[in-house]
Amino acid sequence: MQIRTVGLYDVRNHVATELACAGHVNVLTGRNGSGKTSVLESIGMCAIGRSIVPVPDAALVRHGAESATMIVTANRDLGAPWSVKVTVREGARKRIETSLASNATVRDLIGELPMVALTPDHKAITFGAPADRRAFVDAVMAQASTRYRDLLYELRRVLKQRNAVLAMQADDGTLTTWTAAFTACSAEIIVRRKHFIAELAPRVREAYSMVSDGEEAIDVCYRPDTVPDPADVDTVRQQLDEAAARLRAVELRRGTTMFGPQKDEVDLTINGGLVRETASQGQHKSLLVALKLAECDVLLRTRNERPVVLLDDVFSELDRRRIERVMHGVLTMGMQCFVTTTEGDSIGSMVPPGTDIRTVTLARGQMIDSNQQPWRTT
Amino acid sequence: MSSDTIDRVVELLATLPTIGRKTARRLAFHLLRQPTESVQAFTDAITLMRANVRECSVCQTFTDREVCAICASEQRDRSTICVVEEPSDVMAIERSGDFRGVYHVLHGVLNPLDGVGPDDIRLRELMARLGAVQELILALNPNVEGEVTTQYIAKMTAPLGIRVTRIARGVPVGADLEFADDATLARALEGRVPV
């Protein structure tokens, strides 16, 4: 996928900004608060239906405006055009229009414009809690497989409903049926996660050795809750049903579900030790970059479409050498990338000659300088 | 322009499902432009509907009588009951013209998040009708709550030895496969039949 234009209307401090994008590297530079990240947030909104930073949708609406509108036009790798328009209004459901549907949902969007983002918040993938690693795996898998995306929606709904029955702390006769629905979609999710991580791990190792030059042994291991060896869907479902029977009394007492894929862990290890416990700062950074490059590779292979890469404020987290490796990896795979940085000149010197690169300087939501005048702001 | 009367009508119209404030305002102004008799006929019809329409004592759908026309008809096959979520689903299936059995309307599905359990939908009434029934067709919406209610009814009726079926899920007639969404296609493949 290659983004041709991005439009921001009443998005954060942008009143109306329209930009034409370079095919390879788009550098957004400017001081803090100049509106660089808002461009990436808008692309995120058009790709996965939410910002790449964890904020409520309404936070994107410019102060004093009624709504914020974000528009992305792109070309698929086979040349077909693709466009998305997302309008966010406080207190209302966001409105999504695409080339295919005038009233689409977030669910319809996911995977259409494959996207890989690296922001300072993503540090949590290697440093944070199991939920952060699950969120990473789920986000990649949902973009890679529509079936997995649907299963996640189903799991979320069934889990809420089952917890509502448990919260009554008495079985109204429906707990067994909700449990059966829960174990059915959980089993499929667990087996799919197992296969996905088996596919991801070698790519992470390969990317890590490229990024770090290190000889550390890196691994990504899936550790599903309750199910020691997720062989196939039927076996996993049986094991989950057994867990449900075993935990029934305590679940009813506590009023919540105490097993299932919402408790899975994805262990990241370095030389046999857990990354979050043993890795140095540099190793954390290298591994994060490796995970993101592996994500690019997986999406490219599964969707047969090059994802768009968004790198937010990379210099705050990565040193020059690691950024060079990221840029090399991304450009080698032929992907388009958007980079925000306060050090605008640095990126240009990191990419090979002949790269289609465009640098735009922003201040308070307005373009003040562009090397090819591709932007229009009012 | 300011009118408390109009504001009140807009407020009330906006409480209807799928009607937002903007649409409510358009409807209110539309009503204002109609002749008084038309508006009177409209409000009379609503008042009459609310006063006269009740649930059929057999199938629980909405009707003006004690027993609805479908349940009262001698032409319908009472050994087959089609279970649906809402009275509007009865109308949808009737439009097909192919179903000759009778219906049972649950007026909802199991939904613990909204506090809807087995006692809040018409399951007890359904169980009371199953004496001479040979087939129960479950035609609930294909979402999480509809699926779980389908499974719950199947489990509940299993000891009675009745044939319990569910409607098929798949590609709409006349549609192109390439435009079907992935989940629908997956279900269609899952429910394939020999030819």
mmCIF file of C-alpha atoms in Angstrom, chain B:
data_model
loop_
_atom_site.group_PDB
_atom_site.id
_atom_site.type_symbol
_atom_site.label_atom_id
_atom_site.label_comp_id
_atom_site.label_asym_id
_atom_site.label_seq_id
_atom_site.Cartn_x
_atom_site.Cartn_y
_atom_site.Cartn_z
ATOM 1 C CA MET B 1 -37.306 30.685 16.730
ATOM 2 C CA SER B 2 -38.269 29.175 20.057
ATOM 3 C CA SER B 3 -41.187 26.919 20.900
ATOM 4 C CA ASP B 4 -41.410 24.700 23.948
ATOM 5 C CA THR B 5 -44.090 22.644 22.191
ATOM 6 C CA ILE B 6 -41.844 21.870 19.228
ATOM 7 C CA ASP B 7 -38.896 21.166 21.546
ATOM 8 C CA ARG B 8 -41.001 18.676 23.484
ATOM 9 C CA VAL B 9 -42.060 16.840 20.306
ATOM 10 C CA VAL B 10 -38.438 16.752 19.127
ATOM 11 C CA GLU B 11 -37.309 15.391 22.503
ATOM 12 C CA LEU B 12 -39.946 12.652 22.379
ATOM 13 C CA LEU B 13 -39.284 11.698 18.755
ATOM 14 C CA ALA B 14 -35.566 11.489 19.503
ATOM 15 C CA THR B 15 -36.257 8.753 22.061
ATOM 16 C CA LEU B 16 -37.345 6.413 19.234
ATOM 17 C CA PRO B 17 -34.804 3.856 18.003
ATOM 18 C CA THR B 18 -32.552 5.011 15.119
ATOM 19 C CA ILE B 19 -33.926 8.572 15.375
ATOM 20 C CA GLY B 20 -31.326 11.199 16.220
ATOM 21 C CA ARG B 21 -32.033 14.776 17.229
ATOM 22 C CA LYS B 22 -31.592 16.100 13.693
ATOM 23 C CA THR B 23 -34.045 13.580 12.198
ATOM 24 C CA ALA B 24 -36.457 14.240 15.085
ATOM 25 C CA ARG B 25 -36.426 17.946 14.220
ATOM 26 C CA ARG B 26 -37.120 17.196 10.533
ATOM 27 C CA LEU B 27 -40.012 14.920 11.483
ATOM 28 C CA ALA B 28 -41.476 17.545 13.825
ATOM 29 C CA PHE B 29 -41.395 20.210 11.096
ATOM 30 C CA HIS B 30 -42.841 17.740 8.603
ATOM 31 C CA LEU B 31 -45.771 17.090 10.972
ATOM 32 C CA LEU B 32 -46.277 20.838 11.405
ATOM 33 C CA ARG B 33 -46.688 21.249 7.647
ATOM 34 C CA GLN B 34 -49.342 18.495 7.396
ATOM 35 C CA PRO B 35 -53.120 19.192 7.528
ATOM 36 C CA THR B 36 -54.542 18.908 11.055
ATOM 37 C CA GLU B 37 -56.680 15.882 10.039
ATOM 38 C CA SER B 38 -53.646 13.931 8.856
ATOM 39 C CA VAL B 39 -51.787 14.550 12.093
ATOM 40 C CA GLN B 40 -54.904 13.648 14.071
ATOM 41 C CA ALA B 41 -55.259 10.383 12.095
ATOM 42 C CA PHE B 42 -51.601 9.665 12.804
ATOM 43 C CA THR B 43 -51.861 10.216 16.563
ATOM 44 C CA ASP B 44 -55.180 8.323 16.723
ATOM 45 C CA ALA B 45 -53.597 5.350 14.986
ATOM 46 C CA ILE B 46 -50.720 5.312 17.483
ATOM 47 C CA THR B 47 -53.080 5.628 20.468
ATOM 48 C CA LEU B 48 -55.295 2.870 19.095
ATOM 49 C CA MET B 49 -52.331 0.625 18.405
ATOM 50 C CA ARG B 50 -51.070 1.039 21.955
ATOM 51 C CA ALA B 51 -54.531 0.379 23.405
ATOM 52 C CA ASN B 52 -55.500 -2.621 21.252
ATOM 53 C CA VAL B 53 -52.335 -4.476 20.329
ATOM 54 C CA ARG B 54 -51.303 -7.215 22.710
ATOM 55 C CA GLU B 55 -49.270 -10.385 22.625
ATOM 56 C CA CYS B 56 -50.866 -13.463 21.061
ATOM 57 C CA SER B 57 -51.655 -15.895 23.877
ATOM 58 C CA VAL B 58 -50.110 -18.730 21.845
ATOM 59 C CA CYS B 59 -47.054 -17.455 19.959
ATOM 60 C CA GLN B 60 -46.519 -14.116 21.772
ATOM 61 C CA THR B 61 -46.332 -12.050 18.590
ATOM 62 C CA PHE B 62 -48.216 -8.732 18.456
ATOM 63 C CA THR B 63 -51.871 -8.963 17.451
ATOM 64 C CA ASP B 64 -55.242 -7.204 17.828
ATOM 65 C CA ARG B 65 -56.911 -10.419 18.951
ATOM 66 C CA GLU B 66 -56.492 -12.956 21.713
ATOM 67 C CA VAL B 67 -54.960 -15.383 19.204
ATOM 68 C CA CYS B 68 -53.146 -14.056 16.127
ATOM 69 C CA ALA B 69 -54.210 -14.874 12.556
ATOM 70 C CA ILE B 70 -51.348 -17.320 12.014
ATOM 71 C CA CYS B 71 -52.020 -19.302 15.183
ATOM 72 C CA ALA B 72 -55.778 -19.309 14.441
ATOM 73 C CA SER B 73 -55.365 -20.503 10.858
ATOM 74 C CA GLU B 74 -56.335 -24.099 10.050
ATOM 75 C CA GLN B 75 -53.915 -24.026 7.128
ATOM 76 C CA ARG B 76 -50.805 -23.850 9.314
ATOM 77 C CA ASP B 77 -48.805 -26.861 10.414
ATOM 78 C CA ARG B 78 -48.735 -26.810 14.225
ATOM 79 C CA SER B 79 -46.161 -29.580 14.457
ATOM 80 C CA THR B 80 -43.419 -27.161 13.324
ATOM 81 C CA ILE B 81 -42.571 -24.077 15.373
ATOM 82 C CA CYS B 82 -40.162 -21.437 14.183
ATOM 83 C CA VAL B 83 -38.603 -19.560 17.125
ATOM 84 C CA VAL B 84 -37.702 -15.908 16.455
ATOM 85 C CA GLU B 85 -36.442 -13.001 18.522
ATOM 86 C CA GLU B 86 -38.929 -10.235 17.643
ATOM 87 C CA PRO B 87 -42.389 -9.883 16.026
ATOM 88 C CA SER B 88 -40.720 -8.137 13.080
ATOM 89 C CA ASP B 89 -38.873 -11.423 12.377
ATOM 90 C CA VAL B 90 -42.256 -13.149 11.912
ATOM 91 C CA MET B 91 -43.105 -10.578 9.228
ATOM 92 C CA ALA B 92 -39.727 -11.146 7.539
ATOM 93 C CA ILE B 93 -40.185 -14.924 7.342
ATOM 94 C CA GLU B 94 -43.831 -14.593 6.281
ATOM 95 C CA ARG B 95 -42.699 -12.440 3.343
ATOM 96 C CA SER B 96 -40.807 -15.459 1.981
ATOM 97 C CA GLY B 97 -44.212 -17.240 1.629
ATOM 98 C CA ASP B 98 -42.498 -20.612 2.082
ATOM 99 C CA PHE B 99 -43.040 -21.397 5.736
ATOM 100 C CA ARG B 100 -46.312 -23.137 6.611
ATOM 101 C CA GLY B 101 -45.643 -23.834 10.289
ATOM 102 C CA VAL B 102 -46.325 -21.555 13.265
ATOM 103 C CA TYR B 103 -44.093 -19.187 15.228
ATOM 104 C CA HIS B 104 -42.929 -18.451 18.722
ATOM 105 C CA VAL B 105 -41.615 -14.982 19.561
ATOM 106 C CA LEU B 106 -39.132 -14.762 22.436
ATOM 107 C CA HIS B 107 -39.164 -10.931 22.703
ATOM 108 C CA GLY B 108 -35.426 -10.907 23.234
ATOM 109 C CA VAL B 109 -32.415 -13.184 23.630
ATOM 110 C CA LEU B 110 -30.193 -14.034 26.575
ATOM 111 C CA ASN B 111 -28.139 -10.958 27.368
ATOM 112 C CA PRO B 112 -26.714 -10.904 30.918
ATOM 113 C CA LEU B 113 -25.053 -7.507 30.345
ATOM 114 C CA ASP B 114 -28.533 -6.010 29.934
ATOM 115 C CA GLY B 115 -29.892 -8.147 32.758
ATOM 116 C CA VAL B 116 -31.855 -10.451 30.422
ATOM 117 C CA GLY B 117 -31.907 -14.036 31.658
ATOM 118 C CA PRO B 118 -34.055 -17.091 30.772
ATOM 119 C CA ASP B 119 -36.975 -15.804 32.870
ATOM 120 C CA ASP B 120 -37.086 -12.504 30.972
ATOM 121 C CA ILE B 121 -37.836 -13.971 27.542
ATOM 122 C CA ARG B 122 -40.793 -16.181 26.578
ATOM 123 C CA LEU B 123 -39.053 -19.522 27.133
ATOM 124 C CA ARG B 124 -41.527 -20.839 29.665
ATOM 125 C CA GLU B 125 -44.346 -20.242 27.149
ATOM 126 C CA LEU B 126 -42.320 -22.045 24.475
ATOM 127 C CA MET B 127 -41.769 -25.098 26.673
ATOM 128 C CA ALA B 128 -45.507 -25.236 27.379
ATOM 129 C CA ARG B 129 -46.235 -25.514 23.619
ATOM 130 C CA LEU B 130 -43.923 -28.398 22.801
ATOM 131 C CA GLY B 131 -46.290 -31.325 23.535
ATOM 132 C CA ALA B 132 -47.232 -32.314 19.956
ATOM 133 C CA VAL B 133 -44.397 -30.539 18.189
ATOM 134 C CA GLN B 134 -42.137 -32.529 15.863
ATOM 135 C CA GLU B 135 -39.664 -29.862 14.778
ATOM 136 C CA LEU B 136 -38.376 -26.685 16.366
ATOM 137 C CA ILE B 137 -36.646 -24.310 13.950
ATOM 138 C CA LEU B 138 -34.394 -21.791 15.683
ATOM 139 C CA ALA B 139 -34.195 -18.611 13.591
ATOM 140 C CA LEU B 140 -32.364 -16.201 15.872
ATOM 141 C CA ASN B 141 -29.934 -13.519 14.751
ATOM 142 C CA PRO B 142 -26.396 -14.815 14.059
ATOM 143 C CA ASN B 143 -24.655 -12.764 16.761
ATOM 144 C CA VAL B 144 -23.126 -13.883 20.054
ATOM 145 C CA GLU B 145 -26.367 -13.520 22.047
ATOM 146 C CA GLY B 146 -28.473 -15.213 19.341
ATOM 147 C CA GLU B 147 -26.014 -18.111 19.122
ATOM 148 C CA VAL B 148 -25.961 -18.678 22.876
ATOM 149 C CA THR B 149 -29.770 -18.530 23.081
ATOM 150 C CA THR B 150 -29.943 -21.074 20.232
ATOM 151 C CA GLN B 151 -27.611 -23.419 22.117
ATOM 152 C CA TYR B 152 -29.523 -22.875 25.362
ATOM 153 C CA ILE B 153 -32.874 -23.782 23.778
ATOM 154 C CA ALA B 154 -31.334 -26.804 22.034
ATOM 155 C CA LYS B 155 -29.979 -28.030 25.368
ATOM 156 C CA MET B 156 -33.234 -27.314 27.200
ATOM 157 C CA THR B 157 -35.359 -29.227 24.670
ATOM 158 C CA ALA B 158 -32.934 -32.125 24.111
ATOM 159 C CA PRO B 159 -34.657 -34.460 26.646
ATOM 160 C CA LEU B 160 -37.980 -34.079 24.787
ATOM 161 C CA GLY B 161 -36.710 -35.859 21.670
ATOM 162 C CA ILE B 162 -37.953 -33.130 19.331
ATOM 163 C CA ARG B 163 -36.058 -32.477 16.112
ATOM 164 C CA VAL B 164 -34.286 -29.154 16.695
ATOM 165 C CA THR B 165 -32.848 -27.335 13.657
ATOM 166 C CA ARG B 166 -31.433 -23.895 12.959
ATOM 167 C CA ILE B 167 -31.670 -21.820 9.829
ATOM 168 C CA ALA B 168 -28.638 -21.973 7.526
ATOM 169 C CA ARG B 169 -26.096 -19.158 7.346
ATOM 170 C CA GLY B 170 -24.429 -18.166 4.129
ATOM 171 C CA VAL B 171 -24.334 -16.164 0.955
ATOM 172 C CA PRO B 172 -27.544 -14.267 0.043
ATOM 173 C CA VAL B 173 -29.385 -15.437 -3.079
ATOM 174 C CA GLY B 174 -28.459 -13.337 -6.106
ATOM 175 C CA ALA B 175 -25.292 -11.950 -4.476
ATOM 176 C CA ASP B 176 -21.783 -12.256 -5.906
ATOM 177 C CA LEU B 177 -19.357 -14.329 -3.858
ATOM 178 C CA GLU B 178 -16.659 -11.692 -4.228
ATOM 179 C CA PHE B 179 -18.789 -9.173 -2.336
ATOM 180 C CA ALA B 180 -19.649 -11.489 0.573
ATOM 181 C CA ASP B 181 -17.796 -10.688 3.787
ATOM 182 C CA ASP B 182 -15.239 -13.177 5.091
ATOM 183 C CA ALA B 183 -17.246 -14.344 8.112
ATOM 184 C CA THR B 184 -20.316 -15.072 5.960
ATOM 185 C CA LEU B 185 -18.214 -16.982 3.428
ATOM 186 C CA ALA B 186 -16.541 -18.982 6.202
ATOM 187 C CA ARG B 187 -19.980 -19.923 7.618
ATOM 188 C CA ALA B 188 -21.243 -20.787 4.143
ATOM 189 C CA LEU B 189 -18.310 -23.153 3.592
ATOM 190 C CA GLU B 190 -18.831 -24.651 7.031
ATOM 191 C CA GLY B 191 -22.503 -25.352 6.222
ATOM 192 C CA ARG B 192 -21.944 -26.707 2.708
ATOM 193 C CA VAL B 193 -24.346 -29.412 1.458
ATOM 194 C CA PRO B 194 -23.892 -32.249 -1.067
ATOM 195 C CA VAL B 195 -25.321 -31.717 -4.572
#
